[in-house]
Structures are given as structure tokens and as C-alpha cells.
């Protein structure tokens, strides 16, 4: 899949390379990961997209999971100079298109920062509380 819009951006269905991944997480203000963690994690992606402008990766999104039952949308990040143009919605649409082809019983989750939760809701994601509550643990 490679789709181009009229302002020179295009989406490529692929996981970003190591340098782009670490850079985009940093410049977009996402929590940093060590190179070791990224080296282990990226090859295990189920699906990914890169938002391209020319030859440069300026945004990304990934889906991780076990390939059948459980999936999680992660790493939606766009360089600040390219934010505010509806590009995150384009990334989410590419991920949603992949999700639509998953087994009907698959459980797809994400942790959305506010106000990104409004974007995720446009793609059918709903808050799970009070039935369930997201929890996290960092390894330090």
C-alpha cells in the first residue's frame, strides 16, 4: 500500500527503521525507549505505516500483538512541523483498514493520551471503564 495526497504526503505500509522510530518518538514527545528495547520490539510488529514526505519519514503508527487474538495500536507520532494537518487521522485510517481484516473475535486496544482519545473514538474505540481499567507497569 502506498497512497499519496495532494500535498506530497504518502502512507507506506511498513514499520519504520530504527533511527526513524527512535527519532519520531522523541520529537513527538512520546516516552523514550532504549535502543535495546526498540531492537527487540520493532521486528515483532504485526503491522506498521510510515508517513512520508519525499524520502523522509515524518510520521508513523504501529500495531503490535499476537497475530490472532490480541492487538494494540501504538506509536502514532508525527514530527511537530507536520502536525495540525489531519495526518494523524490518515495514519489511523491506514491502521483501521488493517484492523478491519483481523479475525472477528480479535480484541484491539490502545492507550490514548488526551486529546488523542477524540481521534481514536472516530475509529470505533471506546473507553472501557468502569468494566475494565487500563493499567501499566514500567520496567526500571
PDB file of C-alpha atoms in Angstrom:
ATOM      1  CA  UNK A   1       0.000   0.000   0.000  1.00  0.00           C
ATOM      2  CA  UNK A   2       1.258   3.422  -0.898  1.00  0.00           C
ATOM      3  CA  UNK A   3      -1.189   6.260  -1.047  1.00  0.00           C
ATOM      4  CA  UNK A   4      -0.352   9.901  -1.812  1.00  0.00           C
ATOM      5  CA  UNK A   5      -2.374  13.015  -1.057  1.00  0.00           C
ATOM      6  CA  UNK A   6      -2.246  16.299  -2.932  1.00  0.00           C
ATOM      7  CA  UNK A   7       0.215  17.944  -0.543  1.00  0.00           C
ATOM      8  CA  UNK A   8       3.028  15.498  -1.189  1.00  0.00           C
ATOM      9  CA  UNK A   9       2.484  13.202   1.786  1.00  0.00           C
ATOM     10  CA  UNK A  10       2.098   9.479   1.321  1.00  0.00           C
ATOM     11  CA  UNK A  11       1.491   6.473   3.523  1.00  0.00           C
ATOM     12  CA  UNK A  12       3.655   3.400   3.128  1.00  0.00           C
ATOM     13  CA  UNK A  13       2.673   0.112   4.759  1.00  0.00           C
ATOM     14  CA  UNK A  14       5.868  -0.727   6.608  1.00  0.00           C
ATOM     15  CA  UNK A  15       7.383  -0.496  10.051  1.00  0.00           C
ATOM     16  CA  UNK A  16       9.795   2.438  10.418  1.00  0.00           C
ATOM     17  CA  UNK A  17      13.515   1.772  10.660  1.00  0.00           C
ATOM     18  CA  UNK A  18      15.294   2.015  13.983  1.00  0.00           C
ATOM     19  CA  UNK A  19      16.610   5.568  13.599  1.00  0.00           C
ATOM     20  CA  UNK A  20      13.288   6.969  12.362  1.00  0.00           C
ATOM     21  CA  UNK A  21      11.409   5.154  15.115  1.00  0.00           C
ATOM     22  CA  UNK A  22      13.581   6.484  17.939  1.00  0.00           C
ATOM     23  CA  UNK A  23      13.675   9.993  16.414  1.00  0.00           C
ATOM     24  CA  UNK A  24       9.922  10.243  15.868  1.00  0.00           C
ATOM     25  CA  UNK A  25       9.123   9.089  19.389  1.00  0.00           C
ATOM     26  CA  UNK A  26      11.497  11.716  20.752  1.00  0.00           C
ATOM     27  CA  UNK A  27      10.425  14.698  18.640  1.00  0.00           C
ATOM     28  CA  UNK A  28       6.720  13.905  19.033  1.00  0.00           C
ATOM     29  CA  UNK A  29       7.064  13.868  22.833  1.00  0.00           C
ATOM     30  CA  UNK A  30       6.360  10.167  23.368  1.00  0.00           C
ATOM     31  CA  UNK A  31       8.124   8.354  26.181  1.00  0.00           C
ATOM     32  CA  UNK A  32      11.615   7.289  25.122  1.00  0.00           C
ATOM     33  CA  UNK A  33      12.715   3.699  24.669  1.00  0.00           C
ATOM     34  CA  UNK A  34      16.231   2.368  24.760  1.00  0.00           C
ATOM     35  CA  UNK A  35      17.795   1.189  21.523  1.00  0.00           C
ATOM     36  CA  UNK A  36      17.878  -2.328  23.000  1.00  0.00           C
ATOM     37  CA  UNK A  37      14.124  -2.288  23.617  1.00  0.00           C
ATOM     38  CA  UNK A  38      13.398  -0.944  20.133  1.00  0.00           C
ATOM     39  CA  UNK A  39      15.696  -3.539  18.531  1.00  0.00           C
ATOM     40  CA  UNK A  40      13.670  -6.282  20.215  1.00  0.00           C
ATOM     41  CA  UNK A  41      10.263  -4.748  19.645  1.00  0.00           C
ATOM     42  CA  UNK A  42      10.211  -3.422  16.096  1.00  0.00           C
ATOM     43  CA  UNK A  43      10.731  -6.790  14.340  1.00  0.00           C
ATOM     44  CA  UNK A  44       7.729  -8.149  16.240  1.00  0.00           C
ATOM     45  CA  UNK A  45       5.309  -5.565  14.841  1.00  0.00           C
ATOM     46  CA  UNK A  46       2.147  -7.007  13.316  1.00  0.00           C
ATOM     47  CA  UNK A  47       1.656  -4.010  11.013  1.00  0.00           C
ATOM     48  CA  UNK A  48       3.061  -0.533  10.591  1.00  0.00           C
ATOM     49  CA  UNK A  49       2.771   2.558   8.464  1.00  0.00           C
ATOM     50  CA  UNK A  50       5.197   5.346   7.695  1.00  0.00           C
ATOM     51  CA  UNK A  51       4.001   8.799   6.756  1.00  0.00           C
ATOM     52  CA  UNK A  52       6.384  10.021   4.085  1.00  0.00           C
ATOM     53  CA  UNK A  53       7.185  13.465   2.701  1.00  0.00           C
ATOM     54  CA  UNK A  54       9.576  12.915  -0.164  1.00  0.00           C
ATOM     55  CA  UNK A  55      12.146  10.436   1.111  1.00  0.00           C
ATOM     56  CA  UNK A  56      11.722  11.460   4.760  1.00  0.00           C
ATOM     57  CA  UNK A  57       9.690   9.550   7.331  1.00  0.00           C
ATOM     58  CA  UNK A  58       7.734  12.292   9.121  1.00  0.00           C
ATOM     59  CA  UNK A  59       5.173  10.132  10.930  1.00  0.00           C
ATOM     60  CA  UNK A  60       4.343   6.575  11.914  1.00  0.00           C
ATOM     61  CA  UNK A  61       1.893   4.209  13.532  1.00  0.00           C
ATOM     62  CA  UNK A  62       2.143   0.539  14.509  1.00  0.00           C
ATOM     63  CA  UNK A  63       0.019  -2.380  15.586  1.00  0.00           C
ATOM     64  CA  UNK A  64       1.546  -4.952  17.896  1.00  0.00           C
ATOM     65  CA  UNK A  65       0.068  -8.208  19.127  1.00  0.00           C
ATOM     66  CA  UNK A  66      -0.036 -11.962  18.935  1.00  0.00           C
ATOM     67  CA  UNK A  67      -1.329 -12.123  15.369  1.00  0.00           C
ATOM     68  CA  UNK A  68      -4.740 -13.576  16.176  1.00  0.00           C
ATOM     69  CA  UNK A  69      -6.396 -12.731  19.488  1.00  0.00           C
ATOM     70  CA  UNK A  70      -4.900  -9.523  20.877  1.00  0.00           C
ATOM     71  CA  UNK A  71      -3.650  -6.370  19.182  1.00  0.00           C
ATOM     72  CA  UNK A  72      -2.672  -2.907  20.362  1.00  0.00           C
ATOM     73  CA  UNK A  73      -2.379   0.330  18.396  1.00  0.00           C
ATOM     74  CA  UNK A  74       0.860   2.088  19.356  1.00  0.00           C
ATOM     75  CA  UNK A  75       3.441   4.659  18.306  1.00  0.00           C
ATOM     76  CA  UNK A  76       1.287   7.183  16.497  1.00  0.00           C
ATOM     77  CA  UNK A  77       3.761  10.019  16.123  1.00  0.00           C
ATOM     78  CA  UNK A  78       4.234  12.921  13.704  1.00  0.00           C
ATOM     79  CA  UNK A  79       7.065  15.433  13.540  1.00  0.00           C
ATOM     80  CA  UNK A  80       5.854  18.729  15.059  1.00  0.00           C
ATOM     81  CA  UNK A  81       6.412  20.640  11.787  1.00  0.00           C
ATOM     82  CA  UNK A  82       3.845  18.370  10.115  1.00  0.00           C
ATOM     83  CA  UNK A  83       1.214  18.292  12.863  1.00  0.00           C
ATOM     84  CA  UNK A  84      -2.172  20.006  12.626  1.00  0.00           C
ATOM     85  CA  UNK A  85      -2.866  18.892   9.040  1.00  0.00           C
ATOM     86  CA  UNK A  86      -5.083  15.873   9.690  1.00  0.00           C
ATOM     87  CA  UNK A  87      -2.200  13.465   9.117  1.00  0.00           C
ATOM     88  CA  UNK A  88      -2.779  11.510  12.338  1.00  0.00           C
ATOM     89  CA  UNK A  89      -6.262  10.758  11.040  1.00  0.00           C
ATOM     90  CA  UNK A  90      -4.710   9.426   7.839  1.00  0.00           C
ATOM     91  CA  UNK A  91      -2.375   7.183   9.855  1.00  0.00           C
ATOM     92  CA  UNK A  92      -5.305   5.960  11.970  1.00  0.00           C
ATOM     93  CA  UNK A  93      -7.310   5.195   8.825  1.00  0.00           C
ATOM     94  CA  UNK A  94      -4.491   3.040   7.466  1.00  0.00           C
ATOM     95  CA  UNK A  95      -4.326   1.169  10.786  1.00  0.00           C
ATOM     96  CA  UNK A  96      -8.132   0.837  10.870  1.00  0.00           C
ATOM     97  CA  UNK A  97      -8.095  -0.646   7.365  1.00  0.00           C
ATOM     98  CA  UNK A  98      -5.717  -3.340   8.629  1.00  0.00           C
ATOM     99  CA  UNK A  99      -7.824  -3.908  11.757  1.00  0.00           C
ATOM    100  CA  UNK A 100     -10.893  -4.491   9.579  1.00  0.00           C
ATOM    101  CA  UNK A 101      -9.195  -7.600   8.143  1.00  0.00           C
ATOM    102  CA  UNK A 102      -8.440  -9.182  11.544  1.00  0.00           C
ATOM    103  CA  UNK A 103     -10.399 -12.173  12.881  1.00  0.00           C
ATOM    104  CA  UNK A 104     -13.852 -11.066  14.062  1.00  0.00           C
ATOM    105  CA  UNK A 105     -13.133 -12.109  17.652  1.00  0.00           C
ATOM    106  CA  UNK A 106      -9.856 -10.158  17.898  1.00  0.00           C
ATOM    107  CA  UNK A 107      -9.527  -7.648  20.741  1.00  0.00           C
ATOM    108  CA  UNK A 108      -7.875  -4.389  19.682  1.00  0.00           C
ATOM    109  CA  UNK A 109      -6.869  -1.899  22.372  1.00  0.00           C
ATOM    110  CA  UNK A 110      -4.890   1.287  22.752  1.00  0.00           C
ATOM    111  CA  UNK A 111      -3.902   3.784  25.390  1.00  0.00           C
ATOM    112  CA  UNK A 112      -4.806   7.259  24.178  1.00  0.00           C
ATOM    113  CA  UNK A 113      -3.443  10.476  25.584  1.00  0.00           C
ATOM    114  CA  UNK A 114      -5.949  13.319  25.846  1.00  0.00           C
ATOM    115  CA  UNK A 115      -6.943  14.831  23.387  1.00  0.00           C
ATOM    116  CA  UNK A 116      -5.939  11.971  21.022  1.00  0.00           C
ATOM    117  CA  UNK A 117      -8.784   9.949  22.520  1.00  0.00           C
ATOM    118  CA  UNK A 118     -11.191  12.019  20.388  1.00  0.00           C
ATOM    119  CA  UNK A 119      -9.394  10.907  17.219  1.00  0.00           C
ATOM    120  CA  UNK A 120      -9.439   7.261  18.321  1.00  0.00           C
ATOM    121  CA  UNK A 121     -13.175   7.468  19.023  1.00  0.00           C
ATOM    122  CA  UNK A 122     -13.713   8.390  15.355  1.00  0.00           C
ATOM    123  CA  UNK A 123     -12.386   4.913  14.503  1.00  0.00           C
ATOM    124  CA  UNK A 124     -14.671   2.991  16.868  1.00  0.00           C
ATOM    125  CA  UNK A 125     -12.513   2.901  20.003  1.00  0.00           C
ATOM    126  CA  UNK A 126     -14.437   3.345  23.246  1.00  0.00           C
ATOM    127  CA  UNK A 127     -13.377   3.839  26.829  1.00  0.00           C
ATOM    128  CA  UNK A 128     -13.613   0.565  28.724  1.00  0.00           C
ATOM    129  CA  UNK A 129     -14.173   1.942  32.255  1.00  0.00           C
ATOM    130  CA  UNK A 130     -15.845   1.037  34.503  1.00  0.00           C
ATOM    131  CA  UNK A 131     -15.918  -2.539  33.113  1.00  0.00           C
ATOM    132  CA  UNK A 132     -12.126  -2.528  32.883  1.00  0.00           C
ATOM    133  CA  UNK A 133      -9.372  -0.063  33.664  1.00  0.00           C
ATOM    134  CA  UNK A 134      -6.086   0.308  31.820  1.00  0.00           C
ATOM    135  CA  UNK A 135      -3.070  -0.418  33.928  1.00  0.00           C
ATOM    136  CA  UNK A 136       0.645  -0.158  33.232  1.00  0.00           C
ATOM    137  CA  UNK A 137       3.958  -1.072  34.753  1.00  0.00           C
ATOM    138  CA  UNK A 138       7.323   0.299  33.702  1.00  0.00           C
ATOM    139  CA  UNK A 139      10.454  -1.800  33.903  1.00  0.00           C
ATOM    140  CA  UNK A 140      13.168   0.269  35.564  1.00  0.00           C
TER     141      UNK A 140
END
